[in-house]
GROMACS .gro file of C-alpha atoms in nm:
model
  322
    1UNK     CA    1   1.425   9.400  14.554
    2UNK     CA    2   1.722   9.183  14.589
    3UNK     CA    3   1.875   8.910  14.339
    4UNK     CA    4   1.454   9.026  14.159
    5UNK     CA    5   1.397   9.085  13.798
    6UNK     CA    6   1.028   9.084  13.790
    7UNK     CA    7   0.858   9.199  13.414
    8UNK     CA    8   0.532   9.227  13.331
    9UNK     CA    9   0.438   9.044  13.011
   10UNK     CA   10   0.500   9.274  12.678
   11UNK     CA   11   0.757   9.493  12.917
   12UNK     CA   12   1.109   9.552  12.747
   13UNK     CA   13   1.378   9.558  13.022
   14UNK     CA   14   1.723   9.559  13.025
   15UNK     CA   15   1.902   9.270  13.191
   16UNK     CA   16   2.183   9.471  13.331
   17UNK     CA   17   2.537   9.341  13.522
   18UNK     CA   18   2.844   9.510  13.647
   19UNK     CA   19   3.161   9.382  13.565
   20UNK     CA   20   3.410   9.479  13.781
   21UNK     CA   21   3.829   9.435  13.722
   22UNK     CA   22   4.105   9.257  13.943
   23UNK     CA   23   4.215   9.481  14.176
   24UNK     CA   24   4.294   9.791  13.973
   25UNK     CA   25   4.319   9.608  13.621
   26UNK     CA   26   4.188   9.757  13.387
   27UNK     CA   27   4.030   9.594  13.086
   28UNK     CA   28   3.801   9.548  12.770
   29UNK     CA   29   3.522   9.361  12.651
   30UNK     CA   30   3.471   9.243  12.323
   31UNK     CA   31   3.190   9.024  12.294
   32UNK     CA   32   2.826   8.977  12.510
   33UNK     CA   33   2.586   8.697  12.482
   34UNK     CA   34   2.298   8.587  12.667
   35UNK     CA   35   2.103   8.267  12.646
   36UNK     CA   36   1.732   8.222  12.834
   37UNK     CA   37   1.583   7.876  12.949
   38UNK     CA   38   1.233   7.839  13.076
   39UNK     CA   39   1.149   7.634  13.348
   40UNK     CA   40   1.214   7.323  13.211
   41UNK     CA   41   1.571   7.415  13.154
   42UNK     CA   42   1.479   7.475  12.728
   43UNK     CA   43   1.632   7.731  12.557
   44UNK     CA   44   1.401   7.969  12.459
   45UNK     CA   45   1.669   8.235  12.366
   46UNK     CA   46   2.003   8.146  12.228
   47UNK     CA   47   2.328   8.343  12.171
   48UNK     CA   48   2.171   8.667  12.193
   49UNK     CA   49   2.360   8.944  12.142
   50UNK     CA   50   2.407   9.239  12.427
   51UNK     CA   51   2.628   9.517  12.459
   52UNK     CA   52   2.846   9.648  12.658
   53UNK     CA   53   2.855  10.016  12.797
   54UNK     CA   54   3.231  10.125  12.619
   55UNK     CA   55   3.494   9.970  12.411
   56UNK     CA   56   3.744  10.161  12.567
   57UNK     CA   57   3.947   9.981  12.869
   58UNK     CA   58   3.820  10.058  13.239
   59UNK     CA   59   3.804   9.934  13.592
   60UNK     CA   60   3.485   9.861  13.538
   61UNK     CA   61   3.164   9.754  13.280
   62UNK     CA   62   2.770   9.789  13.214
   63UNK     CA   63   2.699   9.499  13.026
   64UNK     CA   64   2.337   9.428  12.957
   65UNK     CA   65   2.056   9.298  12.700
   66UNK     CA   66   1.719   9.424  12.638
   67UNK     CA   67   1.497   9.157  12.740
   68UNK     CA   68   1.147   9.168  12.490
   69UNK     CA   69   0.928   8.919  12.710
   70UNK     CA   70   0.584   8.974  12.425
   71UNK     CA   71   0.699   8.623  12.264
   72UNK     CA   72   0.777   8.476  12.620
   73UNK     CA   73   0.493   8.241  12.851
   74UNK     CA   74   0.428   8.402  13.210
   75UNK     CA   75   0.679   8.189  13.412
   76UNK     CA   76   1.014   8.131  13.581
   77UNK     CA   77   1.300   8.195  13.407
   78UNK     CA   78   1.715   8.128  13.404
   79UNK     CA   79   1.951   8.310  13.211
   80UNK     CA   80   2.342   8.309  13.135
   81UNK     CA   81   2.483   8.667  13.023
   82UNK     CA   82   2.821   8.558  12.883
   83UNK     CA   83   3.102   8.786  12.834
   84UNK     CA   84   3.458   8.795  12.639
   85UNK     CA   85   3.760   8.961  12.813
   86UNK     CA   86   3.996   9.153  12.670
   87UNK     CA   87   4.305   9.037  12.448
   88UNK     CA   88   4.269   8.710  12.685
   89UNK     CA   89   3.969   8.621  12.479
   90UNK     CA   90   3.845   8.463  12.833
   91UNK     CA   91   3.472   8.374  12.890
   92UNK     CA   92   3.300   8.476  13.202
   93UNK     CA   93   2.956   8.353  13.259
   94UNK     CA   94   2.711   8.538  13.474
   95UNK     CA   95   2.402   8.339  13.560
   96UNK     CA   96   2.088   8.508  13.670
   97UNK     CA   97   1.712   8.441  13.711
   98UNK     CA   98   1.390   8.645  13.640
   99UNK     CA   99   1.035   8.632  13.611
  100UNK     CA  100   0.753   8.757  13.384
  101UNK     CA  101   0.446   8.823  13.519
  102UNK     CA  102   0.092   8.880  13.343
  103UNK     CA  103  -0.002   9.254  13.301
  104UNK     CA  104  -0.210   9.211  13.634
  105UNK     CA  105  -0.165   8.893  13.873
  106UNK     CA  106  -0.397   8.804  14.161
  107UNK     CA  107  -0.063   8.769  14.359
  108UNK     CA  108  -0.018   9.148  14.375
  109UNK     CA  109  -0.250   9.235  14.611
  110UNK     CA  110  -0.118   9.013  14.854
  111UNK     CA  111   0.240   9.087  14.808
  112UNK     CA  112   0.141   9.449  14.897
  113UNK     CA  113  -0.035   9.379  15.208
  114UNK     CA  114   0.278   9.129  15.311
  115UNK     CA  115   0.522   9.411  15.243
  116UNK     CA  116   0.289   9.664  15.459
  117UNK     CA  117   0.256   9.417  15.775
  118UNK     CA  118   0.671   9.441  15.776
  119UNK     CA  119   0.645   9.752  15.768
  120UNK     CA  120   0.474   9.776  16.040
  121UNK     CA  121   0.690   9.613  16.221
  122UNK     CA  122   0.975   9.832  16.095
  123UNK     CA  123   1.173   9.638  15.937
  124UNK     CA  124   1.310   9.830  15.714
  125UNK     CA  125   1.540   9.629  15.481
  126UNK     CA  126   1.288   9.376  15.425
  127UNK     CA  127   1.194   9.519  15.070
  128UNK     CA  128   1.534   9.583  14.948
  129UNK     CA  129   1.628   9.184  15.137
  130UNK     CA  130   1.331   9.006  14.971
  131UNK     CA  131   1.239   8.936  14.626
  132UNK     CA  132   0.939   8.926  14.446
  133UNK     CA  133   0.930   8.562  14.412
  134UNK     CA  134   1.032   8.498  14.773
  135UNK     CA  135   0.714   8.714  14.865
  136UNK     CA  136   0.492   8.491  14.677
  137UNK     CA  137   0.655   8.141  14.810
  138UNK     CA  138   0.565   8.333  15.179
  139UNK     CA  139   0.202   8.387  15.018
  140UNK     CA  140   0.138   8.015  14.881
  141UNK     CA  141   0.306   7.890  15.247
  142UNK     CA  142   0.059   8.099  15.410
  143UNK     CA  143  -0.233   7.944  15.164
  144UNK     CA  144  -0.107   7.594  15.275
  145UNK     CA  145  -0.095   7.641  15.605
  146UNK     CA  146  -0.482   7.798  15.597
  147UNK     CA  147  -0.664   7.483  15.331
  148UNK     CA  148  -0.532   7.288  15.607
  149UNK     CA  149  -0.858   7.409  15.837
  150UNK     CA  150  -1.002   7.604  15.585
  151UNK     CA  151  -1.005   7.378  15.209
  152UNK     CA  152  -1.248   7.501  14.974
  153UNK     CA  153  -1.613   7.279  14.986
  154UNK     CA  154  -1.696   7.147  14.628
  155UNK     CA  155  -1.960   6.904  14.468
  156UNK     CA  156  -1.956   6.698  14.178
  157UNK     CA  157  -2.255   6.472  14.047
  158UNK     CA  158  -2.164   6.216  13.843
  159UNK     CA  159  -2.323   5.961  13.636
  160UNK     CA  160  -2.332   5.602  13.716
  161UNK     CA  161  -2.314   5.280  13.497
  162UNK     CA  162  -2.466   4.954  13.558
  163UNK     CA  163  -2.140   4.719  13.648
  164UNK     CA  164  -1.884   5.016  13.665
  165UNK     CA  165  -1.740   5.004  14.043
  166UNK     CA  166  -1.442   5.234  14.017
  167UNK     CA  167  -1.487   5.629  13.931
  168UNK     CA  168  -1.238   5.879  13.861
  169UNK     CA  169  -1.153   6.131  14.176
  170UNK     CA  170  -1.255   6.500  14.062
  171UNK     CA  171  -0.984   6.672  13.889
  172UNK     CA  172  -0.960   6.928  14.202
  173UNK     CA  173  -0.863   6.642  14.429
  174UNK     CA  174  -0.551   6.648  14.603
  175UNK     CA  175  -0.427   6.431  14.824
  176UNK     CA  176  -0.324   6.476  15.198
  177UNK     CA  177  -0.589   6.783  15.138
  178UNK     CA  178  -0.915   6.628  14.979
  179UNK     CA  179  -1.173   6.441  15.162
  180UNK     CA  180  -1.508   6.335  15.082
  181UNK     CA  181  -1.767   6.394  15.349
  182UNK     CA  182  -2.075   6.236  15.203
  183UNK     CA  183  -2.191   6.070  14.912
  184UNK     CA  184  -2.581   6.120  14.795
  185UNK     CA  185  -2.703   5.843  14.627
  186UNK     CA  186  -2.937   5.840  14.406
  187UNK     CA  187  -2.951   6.205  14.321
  188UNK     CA  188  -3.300   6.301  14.346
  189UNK     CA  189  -3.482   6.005  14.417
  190UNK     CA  190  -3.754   6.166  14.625
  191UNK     CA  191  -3.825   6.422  14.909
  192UNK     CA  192  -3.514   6.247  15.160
  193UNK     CA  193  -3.190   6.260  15.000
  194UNK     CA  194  -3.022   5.921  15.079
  195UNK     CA  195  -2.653   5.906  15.169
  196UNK     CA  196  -2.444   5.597  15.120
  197UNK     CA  197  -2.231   5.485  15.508
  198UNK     CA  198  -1.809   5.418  15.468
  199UNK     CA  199  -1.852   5.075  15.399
  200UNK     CA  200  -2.030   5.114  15.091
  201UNK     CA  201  -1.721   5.302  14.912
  202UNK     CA  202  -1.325   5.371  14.954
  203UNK     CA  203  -1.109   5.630  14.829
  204UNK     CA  204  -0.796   5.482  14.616
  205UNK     CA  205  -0.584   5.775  14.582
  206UNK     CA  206  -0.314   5.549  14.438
  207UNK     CA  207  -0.507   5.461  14.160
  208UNK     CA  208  -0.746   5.759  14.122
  209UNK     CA  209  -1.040   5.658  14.218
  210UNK     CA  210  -1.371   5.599  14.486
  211UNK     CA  211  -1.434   5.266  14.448
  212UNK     CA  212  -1.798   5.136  14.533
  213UNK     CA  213  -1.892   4.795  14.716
  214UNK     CA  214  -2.271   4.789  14.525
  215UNK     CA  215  -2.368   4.831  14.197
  216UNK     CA  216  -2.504   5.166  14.069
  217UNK     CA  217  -2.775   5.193  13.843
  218UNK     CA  218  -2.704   5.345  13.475
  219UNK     CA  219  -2.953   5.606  13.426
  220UNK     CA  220  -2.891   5.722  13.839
  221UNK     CA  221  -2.616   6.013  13.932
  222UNK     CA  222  -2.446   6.042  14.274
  223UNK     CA  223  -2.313   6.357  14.421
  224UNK     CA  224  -1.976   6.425  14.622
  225UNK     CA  225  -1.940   6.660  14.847
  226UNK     CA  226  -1.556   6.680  14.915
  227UNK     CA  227  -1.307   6.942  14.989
  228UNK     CA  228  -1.030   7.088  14.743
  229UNK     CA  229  -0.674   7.285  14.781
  230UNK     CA  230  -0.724   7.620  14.766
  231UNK     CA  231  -0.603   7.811  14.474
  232UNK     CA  232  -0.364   8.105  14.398
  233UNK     CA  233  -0.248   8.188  14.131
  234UNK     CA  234  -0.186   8.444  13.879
  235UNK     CA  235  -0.535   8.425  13.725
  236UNK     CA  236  -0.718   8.226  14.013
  237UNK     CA  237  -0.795   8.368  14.398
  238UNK     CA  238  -1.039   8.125  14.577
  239UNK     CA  239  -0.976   8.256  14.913
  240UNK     CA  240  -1.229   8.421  15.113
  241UNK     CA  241  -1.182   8.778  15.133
  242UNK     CA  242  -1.313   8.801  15.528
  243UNK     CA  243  -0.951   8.572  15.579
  244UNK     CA  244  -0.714   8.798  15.361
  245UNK     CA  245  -0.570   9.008  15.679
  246UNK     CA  246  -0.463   8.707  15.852
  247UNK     CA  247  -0.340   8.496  15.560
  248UNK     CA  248  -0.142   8.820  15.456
  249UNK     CA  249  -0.004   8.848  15.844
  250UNK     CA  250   0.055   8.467  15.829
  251UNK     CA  251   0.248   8.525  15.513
  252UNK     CA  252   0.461   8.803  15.649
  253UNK     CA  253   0.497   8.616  15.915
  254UNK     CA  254   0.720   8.362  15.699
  255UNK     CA  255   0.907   8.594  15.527
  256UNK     CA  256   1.012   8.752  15.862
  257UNK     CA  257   1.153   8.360  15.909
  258UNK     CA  258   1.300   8.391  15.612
  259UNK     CA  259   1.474   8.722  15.724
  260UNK     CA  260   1.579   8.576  16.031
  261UNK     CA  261   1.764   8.286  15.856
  262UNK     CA  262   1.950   8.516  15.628
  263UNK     CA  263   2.040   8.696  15.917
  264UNK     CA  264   2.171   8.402  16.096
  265UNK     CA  265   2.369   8.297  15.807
  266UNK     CA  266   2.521   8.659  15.770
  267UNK     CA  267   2.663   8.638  16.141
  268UNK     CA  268   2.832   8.327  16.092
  269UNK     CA  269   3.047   8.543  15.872
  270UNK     CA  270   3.093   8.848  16.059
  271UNK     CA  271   3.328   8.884  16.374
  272UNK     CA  272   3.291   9.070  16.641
  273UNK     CA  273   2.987   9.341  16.713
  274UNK     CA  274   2.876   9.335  16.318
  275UNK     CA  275   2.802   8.940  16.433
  276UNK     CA  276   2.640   9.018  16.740
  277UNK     CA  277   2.452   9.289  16.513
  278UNK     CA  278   2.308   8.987  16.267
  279UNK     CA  279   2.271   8.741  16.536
  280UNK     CA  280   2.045   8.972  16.693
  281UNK     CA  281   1.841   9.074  16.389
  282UNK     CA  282   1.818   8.717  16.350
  283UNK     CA  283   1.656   8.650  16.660
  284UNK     CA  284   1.436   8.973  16.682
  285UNK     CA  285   1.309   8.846  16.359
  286UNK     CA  286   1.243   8.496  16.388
  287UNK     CA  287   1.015   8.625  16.786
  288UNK     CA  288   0.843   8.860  16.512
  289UNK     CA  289   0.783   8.600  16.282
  290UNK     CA  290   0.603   8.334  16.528
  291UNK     CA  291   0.399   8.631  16.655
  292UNK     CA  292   0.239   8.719  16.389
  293UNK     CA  293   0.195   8.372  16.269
  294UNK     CA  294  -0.004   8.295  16.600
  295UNK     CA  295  -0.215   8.598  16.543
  296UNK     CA  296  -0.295   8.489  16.212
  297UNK     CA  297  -0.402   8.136  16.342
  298UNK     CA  298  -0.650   8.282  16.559
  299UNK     CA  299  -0.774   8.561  16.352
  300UNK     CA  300  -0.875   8.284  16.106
  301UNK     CA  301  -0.988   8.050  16.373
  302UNK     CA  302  -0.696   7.785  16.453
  303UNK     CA  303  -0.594   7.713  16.773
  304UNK     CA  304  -0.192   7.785  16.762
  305UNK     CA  305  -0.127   7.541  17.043
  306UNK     CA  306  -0.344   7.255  16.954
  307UNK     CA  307  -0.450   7.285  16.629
  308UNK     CA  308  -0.827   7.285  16.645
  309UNK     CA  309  -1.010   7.474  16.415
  310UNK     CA  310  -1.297   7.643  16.585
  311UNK     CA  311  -1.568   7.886  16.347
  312UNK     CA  312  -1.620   8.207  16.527
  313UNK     CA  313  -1.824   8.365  16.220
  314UNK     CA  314  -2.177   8.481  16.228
  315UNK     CA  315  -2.363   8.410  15.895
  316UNK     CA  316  -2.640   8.651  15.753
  317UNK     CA  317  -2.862   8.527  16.038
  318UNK     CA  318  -2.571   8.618  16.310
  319UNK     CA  319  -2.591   8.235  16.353
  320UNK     CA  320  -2.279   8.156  16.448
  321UNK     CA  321  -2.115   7.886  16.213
  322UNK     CA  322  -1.922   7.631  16.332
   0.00000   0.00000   0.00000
């Protein structure tokens, strides 16, 4: 995949560049070091030694270091690969990025099925044109685009205190996603369960909080039912598995956009046919893209045009569920 060094945690690979001389110089290299930063720009490996592929002069040189990610978190990472040339004693710096993965990640599932859909619409250079980590920021676009309609449905019962009007929001809550639909309160008081009307409470997502306009009893609980981002990530999948075919297609769908803007910014380089050649791509791409972005919005039950979310599943019953 391109610009992609993906590892899998406890993998030893070699980070590997190809210096290449001034027209038909030829030259050595005397020295290689390579320094690692996390994702909070840290140094987590410093003036590491790597090696280069001859001492001997040449048009050309494999430099590399052999990356040991067992001490190293699952993240992001940036890296320099610094090189001395010749009798010059110049430094050449060489940035790159890379990213270890856990032995298995939820993400890889997904990341197959997005690189089948393009390949079902034969485009063929989408492998080789997209990295790993581009595939999953198509993924978690896809997942935002689908909470939007489709959040997961939580509950939380709390207890309440005598005098205490402001509660903390659950920890899932996010805002611009979360939304409380009803509050029970008190939690089991008898056969009805009583639920409390929008004047009796407000959401402060500034400060953190539902904020109540009575007094709760200490000794009483109420319950929330609200709704929650959903979650992927390396260890976590809350998405439905009846919706993974359309969030997949709604993925690829993005990184067909993604393909198309490449392809647009290739042709403002190129003159002549080759332009007309990415200009085209671009465009075939990005008519791709919305396609199967609409088909995903329906198969999932969103209304493309307007927006509204309409349930077209049957439940066990074949009730269907709206």
């Amino acid at each position: 995949m391109a610009d992609d060094i993906v590892f899998r945690k406890g993998e030893k690979k070699a980070l590997f560049h190809t210096v290449h001389a001034v027209e038909d110089e030829r030259f050595t290299i005397s020295a290689v070091k390579v320094n690692v930063y996390d994702e909070n720009g840290e140094a987590v490996i410093t003036d590491a030694a790597g090696v280069v592929d001859t001492t001997e002069s040449a048009n050309e040189h494999g430099i590399s270091y052999i990356l040991d990610t067992s001490p190293l978190d699952v993240g992001d990472y940036t890296y320099t690969m610094t090189y001395t040339k010749g009798r010059s004693l110049e430094e050449i710096v060489i940035p790159g990025e890379f990213t270890i993965l856990p032995p298995t990640s939820k993400f890889d599932r997904y990341v197959q099925r997005v690189i089948d859909w393009l390949a079902e619409t034969h485009i063929s250079e989408a492998q080789r044109e997209l990295s790993y980590k581009q595939y999953r920021n198509a993924i978690l676009a896809a997942v935002r685009e689908y909470e939007k309609t489709h959040p997961q449905k939580k509950t939380l019962t709390i207890d309440a205190v005598s005098g205490v009007y402001d509660y903390d929001l659950p920890p899932e809550w996010q805002e611009g996603v979360s939304q409380i639909s009803r509050i029970e309160y008190p939690v089991g008081a008898g056969p009805k369960r009583t639920y409390l009307v929008g004047d009796e409470y407000e959401v402060d997502e500034a400060e953190g909080v539902i904020r109540f306009f009575m007094n709760l009893t200490t000794g009483q609980q109420f319950k929330l039912w609200f709704t929650a981002p959903q979650v992927l990530s390396n260890t976590t999948d809350t998405l439905p598995d009846k919706h993974f075919e359309p969030i997949t297609q709604y993925a690829a769908g993005v990184a067909l956009m993604m393909l198309a803007n490449k392809a647009a910014q290739t042709a403002q380089y190129q003159i002549g046919a080759q332009g007309v050649t990415y200009d085209g791509k671009s465009q075939l791409y990005a008519k791709q893209s919305e396609e199967m972005k609409a088909e995903a919005l329906k198969a999932w039950g969103k209304t493309p045009r307007t927006g509204t979310a309409h349930w077209r599943y049957m439940d066990d019953a074949r009730r269907f569920v709206y």
